[in-house]
Tab-separated table of C-alpha atoms in Angstrom:
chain	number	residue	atom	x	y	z
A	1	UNK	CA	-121.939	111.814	-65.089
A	2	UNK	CA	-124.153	114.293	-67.168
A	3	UNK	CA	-125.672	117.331	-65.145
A	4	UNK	CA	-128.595	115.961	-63.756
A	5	UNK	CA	-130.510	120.003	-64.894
A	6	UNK	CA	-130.879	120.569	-68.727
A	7	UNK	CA	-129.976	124.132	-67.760
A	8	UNK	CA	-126.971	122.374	-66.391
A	9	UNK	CA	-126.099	120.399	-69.700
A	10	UNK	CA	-126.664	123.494	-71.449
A	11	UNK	CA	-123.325	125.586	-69.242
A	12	UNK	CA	-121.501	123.010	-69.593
A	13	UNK	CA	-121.650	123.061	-73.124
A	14	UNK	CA	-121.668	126.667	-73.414
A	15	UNK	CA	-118.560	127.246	-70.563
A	16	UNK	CA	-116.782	123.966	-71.674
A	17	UNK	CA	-116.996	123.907	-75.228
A	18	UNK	CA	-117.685	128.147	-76.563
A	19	UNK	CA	-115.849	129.967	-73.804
A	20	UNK	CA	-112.711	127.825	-73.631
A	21	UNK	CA	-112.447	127.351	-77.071
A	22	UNK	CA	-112.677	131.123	-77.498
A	23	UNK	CA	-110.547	131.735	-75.537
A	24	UNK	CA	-108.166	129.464	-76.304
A	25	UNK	CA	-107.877	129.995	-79.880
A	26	UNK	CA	-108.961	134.192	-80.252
A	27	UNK	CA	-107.253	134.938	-76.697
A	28	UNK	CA	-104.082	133.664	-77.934
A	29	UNK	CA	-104.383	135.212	-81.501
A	30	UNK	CA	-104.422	138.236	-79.737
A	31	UNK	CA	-102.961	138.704	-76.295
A	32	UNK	CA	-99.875	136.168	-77.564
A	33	UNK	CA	-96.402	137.441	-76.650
A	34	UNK	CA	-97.188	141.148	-76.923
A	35	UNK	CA	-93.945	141.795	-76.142
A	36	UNK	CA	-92.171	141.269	-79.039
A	37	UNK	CA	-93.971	144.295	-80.707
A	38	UNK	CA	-91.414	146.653	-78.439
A	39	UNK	CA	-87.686	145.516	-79.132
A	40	UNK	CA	-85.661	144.082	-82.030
A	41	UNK	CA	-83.016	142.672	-79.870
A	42	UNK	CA	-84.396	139.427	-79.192
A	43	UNK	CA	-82.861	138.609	-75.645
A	44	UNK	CA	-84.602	141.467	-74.265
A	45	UNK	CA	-88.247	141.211	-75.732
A	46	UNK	CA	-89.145	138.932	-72.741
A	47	UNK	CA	-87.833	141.333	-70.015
A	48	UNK	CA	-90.646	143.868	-71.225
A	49	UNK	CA	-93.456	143.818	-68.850
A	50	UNK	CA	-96.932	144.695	-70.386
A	51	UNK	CA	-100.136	145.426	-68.059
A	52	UNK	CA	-102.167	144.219	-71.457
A	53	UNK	CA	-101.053	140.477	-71.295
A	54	UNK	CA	-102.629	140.185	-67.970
A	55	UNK	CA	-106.322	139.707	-68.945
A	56	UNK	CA	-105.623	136.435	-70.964
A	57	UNK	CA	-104.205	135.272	-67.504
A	58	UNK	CA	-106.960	136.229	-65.436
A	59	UNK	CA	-109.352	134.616	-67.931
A	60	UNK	CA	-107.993	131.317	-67.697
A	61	UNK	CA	-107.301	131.661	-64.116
A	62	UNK	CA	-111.175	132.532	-63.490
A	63	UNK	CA	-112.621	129.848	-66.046
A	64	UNK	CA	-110.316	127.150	-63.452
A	65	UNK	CA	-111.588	128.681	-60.815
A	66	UNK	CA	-115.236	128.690	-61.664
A	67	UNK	CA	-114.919	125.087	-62.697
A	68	UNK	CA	-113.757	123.631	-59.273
A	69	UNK	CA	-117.213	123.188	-57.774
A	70	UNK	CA	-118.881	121.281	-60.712
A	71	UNK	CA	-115.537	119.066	-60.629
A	72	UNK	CA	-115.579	119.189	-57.210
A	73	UNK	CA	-119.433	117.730	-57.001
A	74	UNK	CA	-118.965	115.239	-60.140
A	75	UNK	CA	-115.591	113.562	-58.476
A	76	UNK	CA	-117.849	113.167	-55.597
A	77	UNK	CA	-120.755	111.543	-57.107
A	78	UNK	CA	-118.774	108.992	-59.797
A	79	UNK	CA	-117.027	107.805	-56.939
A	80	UNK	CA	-119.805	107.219	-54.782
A	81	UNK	CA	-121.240	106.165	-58.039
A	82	UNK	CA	-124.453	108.390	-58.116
A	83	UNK	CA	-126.770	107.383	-60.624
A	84	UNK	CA	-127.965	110.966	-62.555
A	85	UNK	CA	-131.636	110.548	-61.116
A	86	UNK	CA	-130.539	110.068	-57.940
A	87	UNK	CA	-129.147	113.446	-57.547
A	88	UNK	CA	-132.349	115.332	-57.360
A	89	UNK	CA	-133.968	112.896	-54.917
A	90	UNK	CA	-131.415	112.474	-52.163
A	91	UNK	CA	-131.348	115.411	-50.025
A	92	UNK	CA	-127.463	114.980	-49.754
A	93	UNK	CA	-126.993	115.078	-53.249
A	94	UNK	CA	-129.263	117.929	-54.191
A	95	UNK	CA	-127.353	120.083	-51.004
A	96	UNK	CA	-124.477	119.456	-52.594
A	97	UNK	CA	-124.690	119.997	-56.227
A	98	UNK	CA	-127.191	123.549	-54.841
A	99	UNK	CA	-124.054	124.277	-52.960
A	100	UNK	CA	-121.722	123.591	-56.060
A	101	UNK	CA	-123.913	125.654	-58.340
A	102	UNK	CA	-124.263	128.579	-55.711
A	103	UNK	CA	-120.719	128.569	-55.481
A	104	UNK	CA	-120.448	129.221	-59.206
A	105	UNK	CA	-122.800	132.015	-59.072
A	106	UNK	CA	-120.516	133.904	-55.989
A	107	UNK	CA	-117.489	133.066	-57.955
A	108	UNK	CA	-118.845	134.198	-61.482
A	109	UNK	CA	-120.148	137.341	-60.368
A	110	UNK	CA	-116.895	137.855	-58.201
A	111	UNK	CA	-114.620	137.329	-61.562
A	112	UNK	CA	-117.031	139.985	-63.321
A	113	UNK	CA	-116.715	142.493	-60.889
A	114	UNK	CA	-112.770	141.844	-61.083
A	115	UNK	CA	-112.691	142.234	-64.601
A	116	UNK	CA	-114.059	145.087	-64.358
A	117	UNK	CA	-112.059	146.664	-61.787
A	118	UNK	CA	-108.931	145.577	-63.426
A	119	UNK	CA	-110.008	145.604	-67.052
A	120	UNK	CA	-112.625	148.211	-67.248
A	121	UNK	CA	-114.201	148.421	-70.462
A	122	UNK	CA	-111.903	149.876	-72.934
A	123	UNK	CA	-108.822	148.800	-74.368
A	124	UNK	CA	-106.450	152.045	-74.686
A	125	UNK	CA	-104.548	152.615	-77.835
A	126	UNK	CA	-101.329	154.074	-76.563
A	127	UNK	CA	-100.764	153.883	-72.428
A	128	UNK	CA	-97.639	154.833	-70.842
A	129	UNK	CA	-95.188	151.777	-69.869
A	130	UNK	CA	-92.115	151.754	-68.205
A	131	UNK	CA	-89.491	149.894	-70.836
A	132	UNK	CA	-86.416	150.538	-68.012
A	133	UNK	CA	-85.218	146.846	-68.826
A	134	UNK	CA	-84.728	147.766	-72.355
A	135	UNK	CA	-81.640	150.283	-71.085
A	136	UNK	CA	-83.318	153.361	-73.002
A	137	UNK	CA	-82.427	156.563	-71.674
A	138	UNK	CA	-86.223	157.430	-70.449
A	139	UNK	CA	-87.741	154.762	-68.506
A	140	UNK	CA	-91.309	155.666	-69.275
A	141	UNK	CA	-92.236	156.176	-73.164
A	142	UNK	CA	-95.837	155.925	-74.572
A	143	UNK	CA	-96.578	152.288	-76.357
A	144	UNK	CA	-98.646	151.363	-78.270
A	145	UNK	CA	-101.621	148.275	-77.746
A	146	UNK	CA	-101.127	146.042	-81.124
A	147	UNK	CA	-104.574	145.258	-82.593
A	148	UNK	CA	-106.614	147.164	-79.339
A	149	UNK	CA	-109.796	147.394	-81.423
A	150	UNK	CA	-110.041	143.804	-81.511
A	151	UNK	CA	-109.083	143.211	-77.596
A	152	UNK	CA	-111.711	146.026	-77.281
A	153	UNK	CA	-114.486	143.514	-78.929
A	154	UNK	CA	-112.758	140.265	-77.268
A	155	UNK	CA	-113.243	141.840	-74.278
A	156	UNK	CA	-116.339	142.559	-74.536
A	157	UNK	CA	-117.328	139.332	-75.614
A	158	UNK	CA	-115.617	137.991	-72.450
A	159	UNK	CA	-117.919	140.123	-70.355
A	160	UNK	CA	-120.927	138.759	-71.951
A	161	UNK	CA	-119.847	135.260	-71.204
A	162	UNK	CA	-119.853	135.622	-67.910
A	163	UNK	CA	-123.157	137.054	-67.242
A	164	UNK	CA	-124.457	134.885	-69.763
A	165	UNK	CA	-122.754	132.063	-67.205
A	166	UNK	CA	-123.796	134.076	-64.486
A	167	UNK	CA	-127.544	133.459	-65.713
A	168	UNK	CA	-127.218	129.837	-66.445
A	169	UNK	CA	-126.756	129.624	-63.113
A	170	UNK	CA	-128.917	131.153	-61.322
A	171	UNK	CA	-131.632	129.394	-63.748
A	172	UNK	CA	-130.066	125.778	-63.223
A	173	UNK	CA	-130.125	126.844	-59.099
A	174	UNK	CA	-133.668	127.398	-60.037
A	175	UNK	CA	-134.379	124.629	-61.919
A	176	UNK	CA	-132.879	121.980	-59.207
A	177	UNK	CA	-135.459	123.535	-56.625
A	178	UNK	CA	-138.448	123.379	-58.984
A	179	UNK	CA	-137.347	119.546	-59.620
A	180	UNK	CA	-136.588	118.719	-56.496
A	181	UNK	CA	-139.990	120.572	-54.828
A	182	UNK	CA	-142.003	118.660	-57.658
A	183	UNK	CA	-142.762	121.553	-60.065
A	184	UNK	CA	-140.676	120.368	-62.848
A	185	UNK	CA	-140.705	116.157	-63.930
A	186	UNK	CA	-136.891	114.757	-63.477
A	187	UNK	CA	-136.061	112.674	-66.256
């Protein structure tokens, strides 16, 4: 089942396609096992903890997240087997795939404001990390961020996915109401 909104055919080829392919293949380029960069003793690279790793993580964690209700509201409707022009004129259907886009919106904006309270906006050069499981005689030593211009710029470019996401769906919540008020022509 297509999105019934060609706002809504448009995220899903921007967040399914551009965002998870970026991140797939540049996130892993980058943020891959960072912690082989800090010992040459190769049982104990894994035991090194870095705070940098985490953002891949929480990317992927907030792209599944943010797809639930769309997968949520297209489970529903090819097993009731909605028919796409049906959506927008049964006031079930249209409640439910408003709800599933609203939903997006809260959970969108809620990843942003999480990236930015556990990201920020800069990606340090040299941080302070504690490398106690590599048995050195200080536990804390400054380390450097392997290739932290570039995670600067990925990061970025992460950010402006999601309010780019953000505004697809307020404008697809938008367009649903227009459509289903009789403003806009369904197809």
């Amino acid at each position: 089942l297509r999105p019934p909104t060609v706002i809504g055919q448009f995220h899903t080829l921007l967040f399914g396609s551009v965002r998870l392919l970026s991140l797939g293949v540049l996130g892993f380029a980058l943020y891959g096992n960072e912690a082989l960069h800090f010992s040459r003793e190769p049982d104990r690279r894994a035991r090194v903890i870095l705070p940098v790793t985490t953002s891949s993580v929480f990317w992927v964690s907030q792209l599944v997240i943010v797809l639930v209700p769309g997968a949520f509201f297209h489970r529903y409707a090819a097993c009731k087997s909605i028919k796409q022009k049906d959506t927008l004129q049964k006031s079930f259907y249209t409640i439910f795939l408003i709800s599933s886009v609203f939903l997006r919106i809260i959970l969108e904006a809620e990843g942003f404001w999480l990236q930015i309270q556990l990201l920020g906006f800069k990606v340090n050069a040299i941080y302070t990390c504690d490398v106690g499981a590599l048995e050195k005689q200080f536990n804390v030593t400054r380390c450097t961020v392997p290739e932290h211009f570039e995670k600067r710029i990925f990061l970025i470019v992460m950010y402006t996915f999601t309010v780019i996401t953000v505004v697809l769906c307020v404008a697809e919540f938008f367009e649903i109401s227009c459509k289903r008020l009789g403003f806009l022509k369904t197809q």
